[in-house]
Coordinates of N, CA, C and O in Angstrom, one line a residue:
M1422 N 118.3 104.9 104.8 CA 117.2 104.2 104.2 C 115.9 104.4 105.0 O 115.9 104.3 106.2
I1423 N 114.8 104.6 104.3 CA 113.5 104.8 104.9 C 112.8 103.5 105.1 O 112.8 102.7 104.2
D1424 N 112.3 103.3 106.3 CA 111.5 102.0 106.6 C 110.2 102.0 105.8 O 109.6 103.1 105.5
A1425 N 109.8 100.9 105.3 CA 108.5 100.7 104.6 C 107.4 101.0 105.6 O 107.5 100.8 106.8
P1426 N 106.3 101.6 105.2 CA 105.2 101.8 106.1 C 104.6 100.6 106.6 O 104.7 99.5 106.0
E1427 N 104.1 100.7 107.8 CA 103.4 99.5 108.4 C 102.1 99.2 107.7 O 101.4 100.1 107.3
I1428 N 101.9 97.9 107.4 CA 100.6 97.5 106.7 C 99.7 96.8 107.7 O 100.1 95.9 108.4
V1429 N 98.5 97.3 107.8 CA 97.5 96.7 108.7 C 96.4 96.0 107.8 O 95.8 96.7 107.0
R1430 N 96.3 94.7 107.8 CA 95.2 94.0 107.0 C 93.9 94.1 107.9 O 94.0 93.8 109.1
T1431 N 92.8 94.4 107.3 CA 91.6 94.6 108.0 C 90.4 94.1 107.2 O 90.5 94.2 105.9
A1432 N 89.4 93.7 107.8 CA 88.2 93.2 107.2 C 87.1 94.4 107.1 O 86.1 94.2 106.4
K1433 N 87.4 95.5 107.7 CA 86.5 96.7 107.7 C 87.0 97.7 106.7 O 88.2 98.0 106.5
K1434 N 86.0 98.3 106.0 CA 86.3 99.4 105.1 C 86.6 100.7 105.8 O 87.3 101.6 105.2
R1435 N 86.1 100.9 107.0 CA 86.2 102.1 107.7 C 87.1 101.8 109.0 O 86.7 101.0 109.8
N1436 N 88.2 102.5 109.1 CA 89.1 102.2 110.2 C 89.6 103.5 110.8 O 89.6 104.6 110.2
S1437 N 90.0 103.4 112.1 CA 90.5 104.6 112.8 C 92.0 104.4 113.0 O 92.5 103.2 113.1
C1438 N 92.8 105.5 113.0 CA 94.2 105.4 113.3 C 94.6 106.5 114.2 O 94.2 107.7 114.0
D1439 N 95.4 106.2 115.3 CA 95.9 107.2 116.2 C 97.4 107.2 116.3 O 98.0 107.9 117.0
G1440 N 98.0 106.3 115.5 CA 99.4 106.2 115.4 C 100.1 105.6 116.6 O 101.3 105.4 116.7
A1441 N 99.3 105.1 117.6 CA 99.9 104.6 118.8 C 99.2 103.3 119.2 O 99.3 102.9 120.4
T1442 N 98.6 102.6 118.3 CA 97.8 101.4 118.6 C 98.7 100.3 119.3 O 98.3 99.7 120.2
D1443 N 99.9 100.2 118.9 CA 100.8 99.2 119.4 C 101.7 99.6 120.5 O 102.5 98.9 121.0
I1444 N 101.5 100.9 121.0 CA 102.3 101.4 122.1 C 101.5 101.4 123.4 O 100.5 102.0 123.4
P1445 N 102.0 100.6 124.4 CA 101.2 100.5 125.6 C 101.0 101.9 126.2 O 101.9 102.6 126.5
G1446 N 99.7 102.3 126.5 CA 99.4 103.6 127.0 C 99.9 104.7 126.2 O 100.1 105.8 126.6
G1447 N 99.9 104.5 124.8 CA 100.6 105.4 123.9 C 99.8 106.4 123.2 O 100.3 107.1 122.3
A1448 N 98.6 106.7 123.6 CA 97.8 107.7 122.9 C 98.5 109.0 122.8 O 98.4 109.7 121.8
A1449 N 99.2 109.4 123.9 CA 99.9 110.7 123.9 C 101.1 110.7 123.0 O 101.7 111.7 122.6
L1450 N 101.6 109.5 122.6 CA 102.8 109.3 121.7 C 102.4 109.2 120.3 O 103.3 109.3 119.4
G1451 N 101.1 109.2 119.9 CA 100.7 109.0 118.6 C 100.3 110.3 117.9 O 101.1 111.3 118.0
H1452 N 99.2 110.3 117.2 CA 98.7 111.5 116.6 C 97.2 111.6 116.8 O 96.6 110.6 117.3
P1453 N 96.5 112.7 116.4 CA 95.1 112.7 116.6 C 94.4 111.6 115.9 O 94.8 111.2 114.8
R1454 N 93.3 111.0 116.5 CA 92.6 109.9 115.8 C 91.9 110.4 114.6 O 91.3 111.4 114.6
V1455 N 92.1 109.7 113.5 CA 91.5 110.0 112.2 C 90.7 108.8 111.8 O 91.1 107.6 112.1
W1456 N 89.7 109.0 111.0 CA 88.9 107.9 110.4 C 89.2 107.8 109.0 O 89.2 108.8 108.3
L1457 N 89.5 106.6 108.5 CA 90.0 106.4 107.1 C 89.0 105.4 106.4 O 88.6 104.4 107.0
E1458 N 88.7 105.7 105.2 CA 87.8 104.9 104.4 C 88.5 104.2 103.3 O 89.1 104.9 102.4
I1459 N 88.5 102.9 103.2 CA 89.2 102.2 102.1 C 88.3 102.3 100.9 O 87.1 102.0 100.9
D1460 N 88.9 102.7 99.7 CA 88.1 102.8 98.5 C 88.3 101.7 97.5 O 88.8 100.6 97.9
E1461 N 88.0 101.9 96.3 CA 88.1 100.8 95.3 C 89.5 100.3 95.0 O 89.6 99.2 94.5
K1462 N 90.5 101.0 95.4 CA 91.9 100.5 95.3 C 92.2 99.4 96.3 O 93.1 98.6 96.1
G1463 N 91.4 99.3 97.3 CA 91.5 98.3 98.3 C 92.4 98.7 99.5 O 92.8 97.8 100.3
Y1464 N 92.9 99.9 99.6 CA 93.7 100.4 100.7 C 93.5 101.9 100.9 O 93.0 102.6 100.0
V1465 N 94.0 102.3 102.1 CA 94.1 103.7 102.4 C 95.3 104.0 103.3 O 95.6 103.1 104.1
D1466 N 96.0 105.1 103.1 CA 97.1 105.4 103.9 C 96.8 106.5 104.9 O 96.0 107.5 104.5
C1467 N 97.3 106.4 106.1 CA 97.1 107.5 107.1 C 98.0 108.6 106.7 O 99.2 108.5 106.5
G1468 N 97.4 109.8 106.7 CA 98.2 111.0 106.4 C 99.2 111.5 107.4 O 100.1 112.2 107.2
Y1469 N 99.0 110.9 108.7 CA 99.9 111.3 109.8 C 101.1 110.3 109.8 O 102.3 110.8 109.8
C1470 N 100.9 109.0 109.9 CA 101.9 108.1 110.2 C 102.2 107.2 109.1 O 103.1 106.3 109.2
D1471 N 101.6 107.3 107.9 CA 101.8 106.5 106.7 C 101.4 105.0 106.9 O 101.8 104.2 106.0
R1472 N 100.7 104.7 108.0 CA 100.2 103.3 108.1 C 99.3 103.0 106.9 O 98.5 103.9 106.5
R1473 N 99.4 101.9 106.3 CA 98.5 101.5 105.2 C 97.5 100.4 105.7 O 97.9 99.4 106.2
F1474 N 96.3 100.7 105.5 CA 95.2 99.8 105.8 C 94.7 99.1 104.5 O 94.3 99.8 103.6
V1475 N 94.9 97.8 104.5 CA 94.6 97.0 103.3 C 93.4 96.1 103.6 O 93.3 95.4 104.6
L1476 N 92.4 96.2 102.7 CA 91.2 95.4 102.9 C 91.5 93.9 102.5 O 92.0 93.6 101.4
V1477 N 91.2 93.0 103.5 CA 91.5 91.6 103.3 C 90.6 91.1 102.1 O 89.4 91.3 102.0
G1478 N 91.3 90.5 101.1 CA 90.6 89.9 100.0 C 90.4 91.0 98.9 O 89.9 90.7 97.8
G1479 N 90.8 92.2 99.1 CA 90.6 93.3 98.2 C 91.7 93.3 97.1 O 92.7 92.5 97.2
P1480 N 91.7 94.3 96.2 CA 92.6 94.3 95.1 C 94.1 94.6 95.5 O 95.0 94.2 94.8
A1481 N 94.3 95.2 96.7 CA 95.6 95.5 97.2 C 96.2 94.5 98.1 O 97.3 94.6 98.6
D1482 N 95.4 93.4 98.4 CA 95.8 92.4 99.4 C 96.6 91.3 98.7 O 96.1 90.3 98.3
V1483 N 97.9 91.6 98.7 CA 98.8 90.6 98.0 C 99.0 89.4 98.8 O 99.3 88.3 98.3
T1484 N 98.8 89.5 100.1 CA 98.9 88.3 101.0 C 97.9 87.2 100.6 O 98.3 86.0 100.5
S1485 N 96.7 87.6 100.4 CA 95.7 86.6 100.1 C 95.9 86.1 98.7 O 95.6 84.9 98.4
A1486 N 96.4 86.9 97.8 CA 96.7 86.4 96.4 C 97.8 85.4 96.5 O 97.8 84.4 95.7
L1487 N 98.8 85.5 97.4 CA 99.8 84.5 97.5 C 99.3 83.1 98.0 O 99.8 82.1 97.6
H1488 N 98.3 83.2 98.9 CA 97.7 82.0 99.4 C 96.8 81.3 98.5 O 96.5 80.1 98.7
E1489 N 96.3 81.9 97.4 CA 95.4 81.3 96.5 C 96.2 80.4 95.5 O 95.5 79.6 94.8
E1490 N 97.4 80.6 95.3 CA 98.2 79.8 94.3 C 98.5 78.4 94.7 O 98.4 78.0 95.8

């Protein structure tokens, strides 16, 4: 079974990903830093590590939709 991609909720539309943000001293363990721009869908996926960056309050932010009920 394949693990679901990591989801990062962010308030910024432009984000960087290096694949090693949560690994102590892990820049060498990740991938080259890339800059990702969230579009009208409300999210963007990293082409290297499949991390999904979701705009807080955007159309893809199901967490804030659950809190509004």
